[in-house]
Amino acid sequence: MSLVFLNGEWCPIEDAKISVLDRGFIFGDGVYEVIPVYRRRPYREPQHLARLQYSLNGVRIANPYSNEDWSRHIQQIIERHSFEDQAVYIQVTRGVAPRNHPFPEAIAPTVFMMSNPLKRPSSEQVEHGVRAVSMEDQRWLHCDYKTTALLGNVLACQYAVDHQAIEVVQFRNGLLTEASSSNVMIVQDGCILAPQKNHLILHGITMNGVEEVAHRIEVPFEYTDISEEAVRTADEVWLTSSAKEVVAITTLDDKAVGTGKPGAVFKRIYTALQDDIAGYVAS
Ligand code: PDD
């Protein structure tokens, strides 16, 4: 039995109920976060809470809790689950009101948290890489807000599944954006290139983590416009996310990326990221 947090109360997931008029249900009017937890310690929690605040500001929902309160709730949900590595999910919607597009006045947001086992990449995926397919990015123009209105991402992910791939590599107007639930970056001549951090992509906490460890081990890292051509001729292409950490895309649209195996730069960054996680857990 999994315990979840709903509006300040803890209850078994089967008993957690919300109104059908919740604007999260009716309009997808809410935001969320997924925080990876290693050995019961939330990894990069301050960065996730800062991004939650950014998303809330973006859609104009007041943050229901201070960071101290969020930290306490996150710690409690971790303690209430038996598994060591968890994915803590936080969702805040605008709340419950009769269906009408404008913001209702003075309603309380709906706050929901659950925790599931963290699905880290398999050793097969780390060693051999994964398949991806490309598509035109068909989502809205505020992909920097982590909103629960994920239909565009869901359709993109299903496109990957329908093509025996695990992710999509999306382009908008000829430039790389991101995947359906991960960021995408490439390696060109030993340098890691990630798309500019603008409104067209989620500013991934793992992408920032890769930037940080790249500086630490002195691998050049740059945010820049990345053309479709650059992706198709890159030495390496990677996915990053809180669940995938970093994995190499070794097949894109049925063609080998680089040598068709996870590259040398991937191996260094993968190791540095694992060291960072291990260092954090031990600290
Ligand atoms: N997804 N881009 C999109 C569209 C995402 O949904 C995610 C994360 C990322 C990577 O962000 P981060 O490194 O902060 O996890 C990029 C989460 C895991 C999800 O929706 O389940």
Short mmCIF file of C-alpha atoms and ligand atoms in Angstrom, two decimals:
data_model
loop_
_atom_site.label_atom_id
_atom_site.label_comp_id
_atom_site.label_asym_id
_atom_site.label_seq_id
_atom_site.Cartn_x
_atom_site.Cartn_y
_atom_site.Cartn_z
CA MET A 1 0.00 0.00 0.00
CA SER A 2 1.40 3.37 -1.05
CA LEU A 3 0.72 6.46 1.03
CA VAL A 4 0.20 9.75 -0.76
CA PHE A 5 -0.07 13.36 0.36
CA LEU A 6 -3.20 15.25 -0.66
CA ASN A 7 -3.86 18.77 0.60
CA GLY A 8 -1.97 18.30 3.85
CA GLU A 9 -3.32 14.81 4.65
CA TRP A 10 -1.71 11.41 4.23
CA CYS A 11 -3.81 8.54 2.91
CA PRO A 12 -3.54 5.28 0.94
CA ILE A 13 -3.43 6.03 -2.79
CA GLU A 14 -6.74 4.14 -3.29
CA ASP A 15 -8.49 6.55 -0.92
CA ALA A 16 -7.05 9.78 -2.38
CA LYS A 17 -9.89 11.56 -4.18
CA ILE A 18 -10.19 14.92 -5.93
CA SER A 19 -13.17 16.73 -7.43
CA VAL A 20 -13.97 16.24 -11.13
CA LEU A 21 -14.00 20.05 -11.22
CA ASP A 22 -10.32 20.25 -10.29
CA ARG A 23 -8.78 22.54 -12.92
CA GLY A 24 -5.89 20.11 -13.23
CA PHE A 25 -8.38 17.52 -14.50
CA ILE A 26 -10.51 19.93 -16.59
CA PHE A 27 -7.79 22.16 -18.12
CA GLY A 28 -4.42 20.60 -17.27
CA ASP A 29 -4.09 23.78 -15.17
CA GLY A 30 -1.23 22.81 -12.89
CA VAL A 31 2.49 22.24 -12.59
CA TYR A 32 4.64 19.40 -11.29
CA GLU A 33 8.12 18.22 -10.35
CA VAL A 34 9.84 14.85 -10.21
CA ILE A 35 12.70 14.65 -7.70
CA PRO A 36 15.05 11.65 -7.79
CA VAL A 37 15.91 10.18 -4.40
CA TYR A 38 19.03 8.07 -3.93
CA ARG A 39 19.41 6.04 -0.75
CA ARG A 40 16.61 8.11 0.77
CA ARG A 41 18.25 11.46 -0.02
CA PRO A 42 16.54 13.84 -2.47
CA TYR A 43 19.14 14.77 -5.11
CA ARG A 44 19.37 18.46 -6.11
CA GLU A 45 16.21 19.25 -4.14
CA PRO A 46 16.86 23.04 -3.96
CA GLN A 47 17.11 23.18 -7.77
CA HIS A 48 13.83 21.24 -8.16
CA LEU A 49 12.08 23.53 -5.67
CA ALA A 50 13.43 26.60 -7.48
CA ARG A 51 12.07 25.24 -10.79
CA LEU A 52 8.72 24.51 -9.11
CA GLN A 53 8.60 28.17 -8.06
CA TYR A 54 9.50 29.23 -11.61
CA SER A 55 6.68 27.10 -13.09
CA LEU A 56 4.19 28.37 -10.47
CA ASN A 57 5.19 31.97 -11.24
CA GLY A 58 4.83 31.25 -14.96
CA VAL A 59 1.23 30.07 -14.63
CA ARG A 60 0.41 32.45 -11.74
CA ILE A 61 -0.41 29.95 -8.99
CA ALA A 62 0.73 30.99 -5.50
CA ASN A 63 3.20 28.55 -3.98
CA PRO A 64 1.26 26.82 -1.18
CA TYR A 65 4.40 26.08 0.88
CA SER A 66 7.75 27.53 1.81
CA ASN A 67 10.81 25.55 0.72
CA GLU A 68 11.25 24.43 4.36
CA ASP A 69 7.70 23.03 4.35
CA TRP A 70 8.26 21.31 0.99
CA SER A 71 11.49 19.79 2.31
CA ARG A 72 9.67 18.45 5.35
CA HIS A 73 6.89 16.91 3.24
CA ILE A 74 9.43 15.39 0.85
CA GLN A 75 11.35 13.89 3.79
CA GLN A 76 8.11 12.47 5.17
CA ILE A 77 7.06 10.85 1.92
CA ILE A 78 10.51 9.28 1.58
CA GLU A 79 10.24 7.88 5.12
CA ARG A 80 6.79 6.42 4.39
CA HIS A 81 8.13 4.24 1.57
CA SER A 82 10.27 1.14 1.93
CA PHE A 83 12.39 1.47 -1.22
CA GLU A 84 15.72 3.28 -1.05
CA ASP A 85 15.73 4.95 -4.48
CA GLN A 86 12.54 6.88 -5.18
CA ALA A 87 10.97 9.29 -7.63
CA VAL A 88 9.03 11.83 -5.61
CA TYR A 89 6.25 13.41 -7.67
CA ILE A 90 4.81 16.80 -6.64
CA GLN A 91 1.79 18.36 -8.34
CA VAL A 92 0.09 21.69 -7.66
CA THR A 93 -3.07 22.59 -9.58
CA ARG A 94 -5.02 25.84 -9.47
CA GLY A 95 -7.76 24.10 -7.48
CA VAL A 96 -11.46 23.33 -7.75
CA ALA A 97 -14.05 25.69 -9.30
CA PRO A 98 -17.01 25.59 -11.74
CA ARG A 99 -15.67 25.18 -15.30
CA ASN A 100 -14.81 28.62 -16.63
CA HIS A 101 -11.56 29.60 -18.34
CA PRO A 102 -10.47 32.68 -16.32
CA PHE A 103 -8.75 32.16 -12.97
CA PRO A 104 -11.37 31.80 -10.22
CA GLU A 105 -10.98 34.14 -7.30
CA ALA A 106 -9.51 32.96 -4.01
CA ILE A 107 -9.46 29.20 -4.42
CA ALA A 108 -7.00 26.93 -2.68
CA PRO A 109 -4.58 25.01 -4.90
CA THR A 110 -4.72 21.21 -4.91
CA VAL A 111 -1.43 19.77 -3.68
CA PHE A 112 -0.57 16.16 -4.36
CA MET A 113 2.57 14.12 -3.73
CA MET A 114 3.39 10.47 -4.34
CA SER A 115 6.54 8.40 -4.46
CA ASN A 116 7.40 5.52 -6.78
CA PRO A 117 10.53 3.40 -7.13
CA LEU A 118 13.14 5.32 -9.16
CA LYS A 119 13.57 3.54 -12.51
CA ARG A 120 17.24 4.09 -13.28
CA PRO A 121 18.59 3.18 -16.73
CA SER A 122 19.41 -0.51 -17.15
CA SER A 123 23.03 -1.59 -17.55
CA GLU A 124 22.10 -2.66 -21.08
CA GLN A 125 20.98 0.92 -21.85
CA VAL A 126 24.12 2.41 -20.31
CA GLU A 127 26.45 0.01 -22.15
CA HIS A 128 24.80 -0.05 -25.56
CA GLY A 129 22.74 3.13 -25.70
CA VAL A 130 19.13 3.50 -26.84
CA ARG A 131 17.07 4.06 -29.99
CA ALA A 132 15.34 7.36 -30.73
CA VAL A 133 13.32 8.75 -33.63
CA SER A 134 13.03 12.36 -34.72
CA MET A 135 9.91 14.47 -35.18
CA GLU A 136 8.78 18.08 -35.46
CA ASP A 137 8.11 19.60 -32.04
CA GLN A 138 4.35 20.16 -31.92
CA ARG A 139 4.02 21.38 -28.34
CA TRP A 140 3.08 24.82 -27.07
CA LEU A 141 5.59 27.63 -26.67
CA HIS A 142 6.15 27.49 -22.91
CA CYS A 143 8.01 24.23 -22.52
CA ASP A 144 10.10 25.91 -19.80
CA TYR A 145 7.12 25.58 -17.42
CA LYS A 146 6.78 22.05 -16.11
CA THR A 147 3.01 21.87 -16.51
CA THR A 148 0.75 18.86 -16.15
CA ALA A 149 -0.73 19.67 -19.60
CA LEU A 150 1.48 17.03 -21.19
CA LEU A 151 -0.61 15.84 -24.14
CA GLY A 152 2.01 17.02 -26.66
CA ASN A 153 4.69 15.13 -24.73
CA VAL A 154 2.49 12.05 -24.38
CA LEU A 155 1.81 11.96 -28.15
CA ALA A 156 5.52 12.42 -28.87
CA CYS A 157 6.46 9.61 -26.48
CA GLN A 158 3.88 7.31 -28.04
CA TYR A 159 5.34 8.13 -31.48
CA ALA A 160 8.67 6.82 -30.15
CA VAL A 161 7.04 3.68 -28.74
CA ASP A 162 5.21 3.08 -32.04
CA HIS A 163 8.62 3.17 -33.75
CA GLN A 164 10.33 0.79 -31.31
CA ALA A 165 12.28 3.66 -29.77
CA ILE A 166 12.46 4.95 -26.23
CA GLU A 167 12.45 8.67 -27.00
CA VAL A 168 11.96 11.31 -29.66
CA VAL A 169 14.43 13.98 -30.72
CA GLN A 170 12.33 17.03 -31.55
CA PHE A 171 13.13 19.94 -33.84
CA ARG A 172 11.36 23.28 -34.17
CA ASN A 173 12.13 25.42 -37.21
CA GLY A 174 15.21 23.33 -37.93
CA LEU A 175 16.68 23.60 -34.42
CA LEU A 176 16.97 20.92 -31.74
CA THR A 177 14.61 21.36 -28.81
CA GLU A 178 14.33 18.30 -26.54
CA ALA A 179 12.76 14.85 -26.13
CA SER A 180 9.31 13.99 -24.70
CA SER A 181 10.49 13.68 -21.10
CA SER A 182 14.24 14.33 -21.33
CA ASN A 183 16.68 16.93 -22.58
CA VAL A 184 18.89 16.20 -25.58
CA MET A 185 22.52 17.26 -26.04
CA ILE A 186 25.22 16.41 -28.53
CA VAL A 187 29.00 16.08 -28.65
CA GLN A 188 30.90 17.72 -31.49
CA ASP A 189 34.71 17.59 -31.62
CA GLY A 190 34.94 16.84 -27.89
CA CYS A 191 32.62 19.70 -26.86
CA ILE A 192 29.19 19.12 -25.28
CA LEU A 193 26.55 21.30 -26.91
CA ALA A 194 23.10 21.78 -25.33
CA PRO A 195 20.22 23.87 -26.73
CA GLN A 196 19.86 27.43 -25.44
CA LYS A 197 17.89 27.63 -22.21
CA ASN A 198 14.85 29.50 -23.52
CA HIS A 199 11.06 28.97 -23.45
CA LEU A 200 11.22 26.08 -25.95
CA ILE A 201 12.75 23.52 -23.58
CA LEU A 202 12.52 22.49 -19.97
CA HIS A 203 15.59 23.68 -18.11
CA GLY A 204 16.52 20.23 -16.94
CA ILE A 205 18.13 19.80 -13.55
CA THR A 206 20.10 16.85 -14.93
CA MET A 207 21.26 18.96 -17.89
CA ASN A 208 22.57 21.51 -15.36
CA GLY A 209 24.17 18.62 -13.48
CA VAL A 210 25.95 17.50 -16.65
CA GLU A 211 27.16 21.08 -17.18
CA GLU A 212 28.48 21.16 -13.61
CA VAL A 213 30.35 17.84 -13.79
CA ALA A 214 31.67 18.69 -17.27
CA HIS A 215 33.31 21.82 -15.80
CA ARG A 216 34.65 19.73 -12.94
CA ILE A 217 36.39 17.26 -15.25
CA GLU A 218 37.27 19.96 -17.80
CA VAL A 219 35.13 18.90 -20.73
CA PRO A 220 33.94 21.96 -22.69
CA PHE A 221 30.17 22.59 -22.41
CA GLU A 222 28.16 25.24 -24.24
CA TYR A 223 24.51 26.26 -24.64
CA THR A 224 23.89 27.18 -28.27
CA ASP A 225 21.50 26.80 -31.23
CA ILE A 226 21.90 23.26 -32.59
CA SER A 227 20.77 22.60 -36.15
CA GLU A 228 19.16 19.37 -37.31
CA GLU A 229 22.23 18.82 -39.49
CA ALA A 230 24.50 19.13 -36.41
CA VAL A 231 22.46 16.46 -34.59
CA ARG A 232 22.55 14.11 -37.57
CA THR A 233 26.34 14.43 -37.94
CA ALA A 234 27.17 14.61 -34.20
CA ASP A 235 29.80 12.30 -32.72
CA GLU A 236 27.45 11.57 -29.82
CA VAL A 237 23.84 12.36 -28.88
CA TRP A 238 22.58 11.99 -25.29
CA LEU A 239 19.37 12.09 -23.30
CA THR A 240 19.29 13.46 -19.76
CA SER A 241 16.58 13.41 -17.12
CA SER A 242 16.11 12.76 -13.43
CA ALA A 243 15.15 9.15 -14.18
CA LYS A 244 17.41 8.43 -17.17
CA GLU A 245 20.39 10.31 -15.67
CA VAL A 246 22.45 10.35 -18.88
CA VAL A 247 22.12 7.75 -21.64
CA ALA A 248 23.53 7.76 -25.15
CA ILE A 249 21.28 7.63 -28.21
CA THR A 250 23.15 5.20 -30.44
CA THR A 251 20.49 4.84 -33.14
CA LEU A 252 18.54 7.82 -34.48
CA ASP A 253 15.93 7.14 -37.19
CA ASP A 254 17.46 3.70 -37.80
CA LYS A 255 20.93 5.18 -38.44
CA ALA A 256 23.93 4.76 -36.16
CA VAL A 257 24.96 7.86 -34.20
CA GLY A 258 28.77 8.23 -34.44
CA THR A 259 30.28 4.78 -34.07
CA GLY A 260 26.90 3.35 -33.03
CA LYS A 261 28.20 2.86 -29.47
CA PRO A 262 28.18 5.16 -26.43
CA GLY A 263 31.15 7.47 -27.03
CA ALA A 264 34.25 8.41 -25.07
CA VAL A 265 32.82 11.71 -23.78
CA PHE A 266 29.62 9.93 -22.67
CA LYS A 267 31.67 7.48 -20.61
CA ARG A 268 33.54 10.27 -18.82
CA ILE A 269 30.38 12.26 -18.08
CA TYR A 270 28.43 9.17 -17.04
CA THR A 271 31.17 8.28 -14.53
CA ALA A 272 31.43 11.87 -13.28
CA LEU A 273 27.65 12.03 -12.76
CA GLN A 274 27.62 8.71 -10.90
CA ASP A 275 30.49 10.02 -8.72
CA ASP A 276 28.49 13.17 -8.04
CA ILE A 277 25.44 11.13 -6.96
CA ALA A 278 27.59 8.81 -4.82
CA GLY A 279 29.37 11.81 -3.26
CA TYR A 280 26.05 13.43 -2.43
CA VAL A 281 24.64 10.23 -0.90
CA ALA A 282 27.77 9.81 1.24
CA SER A 283 27.94 13.47 2.37
N1 PDD B 1 10.69 14.77 -17.02
N2 PDD B 1 12.35 17.79 -20.71
C1 PDD B 1 11.11 17.36 -20.43
C2 PDD B 1 10.00 17.67 -21.37
C3 PDD B 1 10.88 16.62 -19.24
O1 PDD B 1 9.63 16.21 -18.94
C4 PDD B 1 11.96 16.33 -18.37
C5 PDD B 1 11.78 15.57 -17.10
C6 PDD B 1 13.24 16.79 -18.73
C7 PDD B 1 14.45 16.57 -17.86
O2 PDD B 1 14.39 17.35 -16.69
P1 PDD B 1 15.12 16.89 -15.33
O3 PDD B 1 16.54 16.62 -15.68
O4 PDD B 1 14.97 18.05 -14.44
O5 PDD B 1 14.40 15.65 -14.85
C8 PDD B 1 13.40 17.54 -19.90
C9 PDD B 1 10.30 14.13 -15.80
C10 PDD B 1 11.32 13.19 -15.25
C11 PDD B 1 8.91 13.51 -15.97
O6 PDD B 1 8.09 14.19 -16.56
O7 PDD B 1 8.65 12.42 -15.46
#
